[in-house]
Tab-separated table of C-alpha atoms and ligand atoms in Angstrom:
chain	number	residue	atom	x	y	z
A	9	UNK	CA	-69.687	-10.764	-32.688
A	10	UNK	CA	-67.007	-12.135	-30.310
A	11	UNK	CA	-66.157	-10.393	-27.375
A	12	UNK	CA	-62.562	-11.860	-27.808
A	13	UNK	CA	-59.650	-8.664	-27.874
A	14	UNK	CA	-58.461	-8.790	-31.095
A	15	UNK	CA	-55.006	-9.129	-29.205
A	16	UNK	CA	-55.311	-10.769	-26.063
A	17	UNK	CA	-51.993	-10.164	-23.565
A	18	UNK	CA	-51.397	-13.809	-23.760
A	19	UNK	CA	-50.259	-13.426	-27.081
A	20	UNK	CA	-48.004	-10.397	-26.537
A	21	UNK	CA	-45.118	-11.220	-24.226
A	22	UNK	CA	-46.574	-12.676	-21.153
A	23	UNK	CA	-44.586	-15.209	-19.115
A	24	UNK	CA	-41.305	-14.641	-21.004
A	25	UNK	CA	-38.601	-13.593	-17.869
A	26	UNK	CA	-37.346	-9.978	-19.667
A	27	UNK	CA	-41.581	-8.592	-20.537
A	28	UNK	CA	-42.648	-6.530	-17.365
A	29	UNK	CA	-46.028	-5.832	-17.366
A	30	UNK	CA	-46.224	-4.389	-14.249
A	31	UNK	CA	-47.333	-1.187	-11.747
A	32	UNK	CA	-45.050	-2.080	-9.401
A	33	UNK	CA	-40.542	-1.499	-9.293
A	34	UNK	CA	-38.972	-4.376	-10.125
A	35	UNK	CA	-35.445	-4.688	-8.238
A	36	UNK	CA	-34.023	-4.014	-11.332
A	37	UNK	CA	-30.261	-5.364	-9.933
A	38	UNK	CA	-32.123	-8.560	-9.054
A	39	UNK	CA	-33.788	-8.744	-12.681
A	40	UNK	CA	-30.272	-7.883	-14.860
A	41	UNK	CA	-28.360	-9.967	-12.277
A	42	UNK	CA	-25.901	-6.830	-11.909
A	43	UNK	CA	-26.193	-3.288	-10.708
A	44	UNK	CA	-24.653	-1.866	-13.872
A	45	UNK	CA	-25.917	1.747	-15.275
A	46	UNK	CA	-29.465	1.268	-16.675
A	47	UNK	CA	-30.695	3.132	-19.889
A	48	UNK	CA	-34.204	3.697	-21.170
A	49	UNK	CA	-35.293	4.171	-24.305
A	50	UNK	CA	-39.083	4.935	-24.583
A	51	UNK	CA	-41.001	4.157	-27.853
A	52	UNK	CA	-38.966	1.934	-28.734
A	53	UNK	CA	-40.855	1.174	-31.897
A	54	UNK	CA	-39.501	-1.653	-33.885
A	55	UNK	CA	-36.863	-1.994	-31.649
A	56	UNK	CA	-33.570	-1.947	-33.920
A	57	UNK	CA	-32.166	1.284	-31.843
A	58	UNK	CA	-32.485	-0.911	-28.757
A	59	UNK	CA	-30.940	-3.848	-29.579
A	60	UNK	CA	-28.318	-2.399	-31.820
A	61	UNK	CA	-27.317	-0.365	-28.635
A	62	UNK	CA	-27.372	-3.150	-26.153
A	63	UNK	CA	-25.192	-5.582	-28.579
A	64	UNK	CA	-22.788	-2.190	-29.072
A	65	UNK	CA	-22.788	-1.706	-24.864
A	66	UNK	CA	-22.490	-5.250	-22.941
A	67	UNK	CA	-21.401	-3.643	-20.063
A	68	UNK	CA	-25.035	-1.835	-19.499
A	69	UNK	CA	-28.694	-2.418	-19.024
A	70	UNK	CA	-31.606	-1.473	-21.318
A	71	UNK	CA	-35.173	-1.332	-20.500
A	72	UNK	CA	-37.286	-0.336	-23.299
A	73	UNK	CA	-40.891	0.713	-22.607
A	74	UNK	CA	-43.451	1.251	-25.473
A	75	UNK	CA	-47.309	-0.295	-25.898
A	76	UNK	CA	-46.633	-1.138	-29.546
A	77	UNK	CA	-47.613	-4.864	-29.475
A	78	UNK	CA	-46.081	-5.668	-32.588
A	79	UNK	CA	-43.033	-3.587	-31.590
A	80	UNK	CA	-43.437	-5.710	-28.312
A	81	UNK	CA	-43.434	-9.308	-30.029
A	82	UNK	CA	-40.469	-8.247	-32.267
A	83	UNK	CA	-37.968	-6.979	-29.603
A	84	UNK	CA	-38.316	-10.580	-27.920
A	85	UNK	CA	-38.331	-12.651	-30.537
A	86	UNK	CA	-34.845	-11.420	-31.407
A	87	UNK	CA	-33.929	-10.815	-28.038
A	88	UNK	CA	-34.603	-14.571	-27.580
A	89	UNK	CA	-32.624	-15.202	-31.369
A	90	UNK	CA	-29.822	-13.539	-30.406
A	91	UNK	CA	-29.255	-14.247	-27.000
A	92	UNK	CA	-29.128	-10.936	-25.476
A	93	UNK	CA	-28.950	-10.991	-21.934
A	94	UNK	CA	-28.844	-6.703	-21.209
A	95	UNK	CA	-32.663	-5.645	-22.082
A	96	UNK	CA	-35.727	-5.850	-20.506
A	97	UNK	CA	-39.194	-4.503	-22.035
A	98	UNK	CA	-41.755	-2.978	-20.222
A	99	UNK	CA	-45.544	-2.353	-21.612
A	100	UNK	CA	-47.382	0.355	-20.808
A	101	UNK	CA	-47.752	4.309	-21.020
A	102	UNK	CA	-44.163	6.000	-20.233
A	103	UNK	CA	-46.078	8.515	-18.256
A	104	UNK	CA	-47.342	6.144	-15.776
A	105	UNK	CA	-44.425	3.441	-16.157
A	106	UNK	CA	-41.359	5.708	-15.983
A	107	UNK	CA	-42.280	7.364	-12.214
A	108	UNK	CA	-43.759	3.534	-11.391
A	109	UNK	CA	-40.778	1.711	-12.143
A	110	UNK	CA	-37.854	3.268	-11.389
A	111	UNK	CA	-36.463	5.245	-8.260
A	112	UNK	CA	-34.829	9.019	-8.461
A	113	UNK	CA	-30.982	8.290	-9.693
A	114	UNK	CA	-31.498	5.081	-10.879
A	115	UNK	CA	-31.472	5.714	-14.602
A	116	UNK	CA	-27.622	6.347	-16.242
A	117	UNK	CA	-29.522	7.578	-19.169
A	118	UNK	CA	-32.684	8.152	-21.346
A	119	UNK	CA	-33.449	8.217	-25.234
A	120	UNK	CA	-36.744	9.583	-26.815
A	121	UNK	CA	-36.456	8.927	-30.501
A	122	UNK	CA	-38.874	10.594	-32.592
A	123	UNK	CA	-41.746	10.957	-30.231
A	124	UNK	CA	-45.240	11.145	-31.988
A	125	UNK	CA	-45.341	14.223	-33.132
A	126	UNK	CA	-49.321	15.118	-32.795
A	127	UNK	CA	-49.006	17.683	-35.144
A	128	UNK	CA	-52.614	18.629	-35.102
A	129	UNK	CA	-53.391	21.823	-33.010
A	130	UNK	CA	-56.106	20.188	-31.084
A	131	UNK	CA	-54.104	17.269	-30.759
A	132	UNK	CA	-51.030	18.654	-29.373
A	133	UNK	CA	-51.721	18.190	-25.456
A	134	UNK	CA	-51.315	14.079	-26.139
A	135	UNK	CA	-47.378	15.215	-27.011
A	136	UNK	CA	-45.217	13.306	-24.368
A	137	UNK	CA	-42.594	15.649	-23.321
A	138	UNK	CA	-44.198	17.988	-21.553
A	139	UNK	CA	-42.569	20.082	-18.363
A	140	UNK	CA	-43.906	17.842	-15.700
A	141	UNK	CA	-42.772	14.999	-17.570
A	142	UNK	CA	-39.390	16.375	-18.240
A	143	UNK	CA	-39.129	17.012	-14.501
A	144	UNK	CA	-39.737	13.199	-13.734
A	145	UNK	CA	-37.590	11.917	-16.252
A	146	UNK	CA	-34.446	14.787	-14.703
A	147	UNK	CA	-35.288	13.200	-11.206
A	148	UNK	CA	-35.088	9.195	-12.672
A	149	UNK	CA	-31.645	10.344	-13.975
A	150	UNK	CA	-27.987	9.785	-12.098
A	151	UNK	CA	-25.949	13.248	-11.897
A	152	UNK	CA	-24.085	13.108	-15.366
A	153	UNK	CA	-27.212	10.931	-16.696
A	154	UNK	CA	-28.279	12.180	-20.318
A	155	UNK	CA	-31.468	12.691	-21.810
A	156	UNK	CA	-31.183	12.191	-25.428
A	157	UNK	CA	-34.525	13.153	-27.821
A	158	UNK	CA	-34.945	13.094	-31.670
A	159	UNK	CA	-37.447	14.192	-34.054
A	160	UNK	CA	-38.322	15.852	-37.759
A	161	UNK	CA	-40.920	18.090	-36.351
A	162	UNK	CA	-39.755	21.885	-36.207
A	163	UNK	CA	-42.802	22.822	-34.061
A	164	UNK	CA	-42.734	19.677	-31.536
A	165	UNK	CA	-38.524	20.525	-31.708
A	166	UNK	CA	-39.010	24.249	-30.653
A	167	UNK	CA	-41.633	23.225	-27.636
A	168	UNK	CA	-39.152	20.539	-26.188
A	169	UNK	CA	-36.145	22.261	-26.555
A	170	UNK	CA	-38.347	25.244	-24.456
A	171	UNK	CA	-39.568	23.075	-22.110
A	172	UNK	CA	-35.969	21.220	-21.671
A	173	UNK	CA	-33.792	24.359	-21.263
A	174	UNK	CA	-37.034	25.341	-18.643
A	175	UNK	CA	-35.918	22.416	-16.445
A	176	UNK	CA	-33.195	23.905	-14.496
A	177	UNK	CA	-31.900	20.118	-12.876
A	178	UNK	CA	-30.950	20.123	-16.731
A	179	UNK	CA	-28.404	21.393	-19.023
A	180	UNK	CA	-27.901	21.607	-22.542
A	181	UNK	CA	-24.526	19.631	-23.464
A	182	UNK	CA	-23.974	21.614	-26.498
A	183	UNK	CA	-25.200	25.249	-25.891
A	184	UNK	CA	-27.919	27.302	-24.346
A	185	UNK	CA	-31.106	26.877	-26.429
A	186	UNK	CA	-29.467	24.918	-29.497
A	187	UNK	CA	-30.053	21.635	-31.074
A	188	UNK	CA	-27.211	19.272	-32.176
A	189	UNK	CA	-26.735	19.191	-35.691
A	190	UNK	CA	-26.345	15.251	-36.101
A	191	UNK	CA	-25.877	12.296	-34.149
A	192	UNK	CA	-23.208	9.963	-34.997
A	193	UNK	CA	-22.238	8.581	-31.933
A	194	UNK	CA	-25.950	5.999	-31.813
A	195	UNK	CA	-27.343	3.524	-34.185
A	196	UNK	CA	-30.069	5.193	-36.196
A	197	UNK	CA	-33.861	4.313	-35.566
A	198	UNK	CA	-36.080	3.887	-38.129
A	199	UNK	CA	-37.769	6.834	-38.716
A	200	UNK	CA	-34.290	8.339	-38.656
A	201	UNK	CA	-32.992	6.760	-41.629
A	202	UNK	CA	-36.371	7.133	-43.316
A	203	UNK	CA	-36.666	10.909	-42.726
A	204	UNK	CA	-32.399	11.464	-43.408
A	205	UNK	CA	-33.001	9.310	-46.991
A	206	UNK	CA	-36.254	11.785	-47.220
A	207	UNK	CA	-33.625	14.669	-47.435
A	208	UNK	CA	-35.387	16.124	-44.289
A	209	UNK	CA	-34.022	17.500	-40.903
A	210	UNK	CA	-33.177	16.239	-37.895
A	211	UNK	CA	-33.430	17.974	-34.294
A	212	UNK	CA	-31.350	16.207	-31.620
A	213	UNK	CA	-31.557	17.359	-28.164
A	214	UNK	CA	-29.010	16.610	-25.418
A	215	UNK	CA	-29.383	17.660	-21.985
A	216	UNK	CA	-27.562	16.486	-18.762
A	217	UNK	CA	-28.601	15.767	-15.386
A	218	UNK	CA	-26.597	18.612	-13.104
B	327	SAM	C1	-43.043	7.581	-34.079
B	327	SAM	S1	-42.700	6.074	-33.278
B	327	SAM	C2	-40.901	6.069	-33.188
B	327	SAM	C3	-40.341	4.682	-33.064
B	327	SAM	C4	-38.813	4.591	-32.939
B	327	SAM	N1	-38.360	5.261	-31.737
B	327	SAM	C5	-38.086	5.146	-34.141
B	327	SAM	O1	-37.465	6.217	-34.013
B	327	SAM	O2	-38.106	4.484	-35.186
B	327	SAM	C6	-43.160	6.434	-31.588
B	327	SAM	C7	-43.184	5.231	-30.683
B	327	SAM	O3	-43.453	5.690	-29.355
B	327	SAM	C8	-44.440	4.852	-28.764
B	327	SAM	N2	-45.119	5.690	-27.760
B	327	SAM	C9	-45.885	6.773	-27.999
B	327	SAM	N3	-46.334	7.308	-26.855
B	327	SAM	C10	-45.823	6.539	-25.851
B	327	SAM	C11	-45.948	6.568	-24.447
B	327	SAM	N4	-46.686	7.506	-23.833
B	327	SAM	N5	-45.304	5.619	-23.712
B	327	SAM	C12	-44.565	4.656	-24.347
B	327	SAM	N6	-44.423	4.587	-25.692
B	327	SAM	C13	-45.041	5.506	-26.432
B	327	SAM	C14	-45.303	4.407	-29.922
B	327	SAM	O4	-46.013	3.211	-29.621
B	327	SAM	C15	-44.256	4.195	-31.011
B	327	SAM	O5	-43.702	2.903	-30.960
């Protein structure tokens, strides 16, 4: 049997000028050429959320950060296709990436769509947002910086929106302890339109950087 990795990181992104694989800060001004507001979306997925929102918002940055190679290979591809200068991709586990890479007050905002759920009991600890990691992403943020989460899962929906309103650098922008009902204002991700078609529903959480 070859000891070859089935997908070897030359393969993924490496070499192109907007794929950081990296432990260490880029100067993100330096990379974007500008020192406009920076968003992050993590789990990006496929990727049409990302680049439908940098097309829609020139005048900001996007980093999107996910270890979906596919996902990965996409994002640039059509990044490359339709000569979009505003996004960078970075590879690698949010947990370790998102305190890595960026400095407290550098991020203008952050989107989590439809986080892997883990819905198994045992399984539940791998679930992302968890306080600690709530409390890094709050410090990443600018004052008036917005954390914006999705999912379908009622039990994953109920522990966020615990641990968020637990976060006291954070605020819900609708209510105390509420969801949003829909989401109009953002380009829908994929497993939004597939669970919206599936008649299913959606939790949207908001919260602001005080
Ligand atoms: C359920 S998919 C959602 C994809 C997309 N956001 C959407 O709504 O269509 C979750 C995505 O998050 C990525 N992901 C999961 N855990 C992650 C982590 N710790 N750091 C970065 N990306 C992660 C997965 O690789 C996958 O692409």
């Amino acid at each position: 049997m070859s000891s070859k990795p089935l997908i070897s990181f030359e393969t993924l992104a490496e070499g192109h000028p907007y794929f950081f694989d990296t432990e260490d800060a880029p100067d993100w001004n330096v990379e974007f050429g500008n020192n406009r507001p920076i968003h992050l979306e993590i789990g990006f997925g496929t990727g049409n959320f990302l680049i439908e929102m940098a097309v829609r918002e020139p005048q900001c940055n996007f980093v999107g950060m996910d270890f979906y190679h596919k996902g990965i290979r996409r994002v640039v591809t059509r990044v490359d296709k339709l000569l979009i200068k505003n996004i960078r991709i970075v590879y690698g586990d949010a947990r370790e990436k998102v305190p890595a890479l960026f400095k407290d007050g550098q991020l203008g905002g952050a989107f989590i769509n439809f986080p892997d759920p883990w819905p198994k009991k045992r399984h539940a600890k791998r679930r992302l947002l968890k306080p600690q990691f709530i409390r890094t992403l709050s410090e990443k943020l600018v004052p008036g910086g917005i954390v914006r989460v999705a999912t379908d899962d009622e039990p994953y929906a109920m522990e966020m929106l615990s641990y968020f309103e637990g976060e006291p650098s954070l605020k819900n922008k609708i209510a105390p302890a509420v969801f949003a009902e829909n989401r109009e204002d953002t380009p829908r991700t994929k497993y939004e339109k597939y669970f919206i078609n599936a008649g299913e529903k959606i939790y949207y959480l908001d919260f602001i950087k005080e």
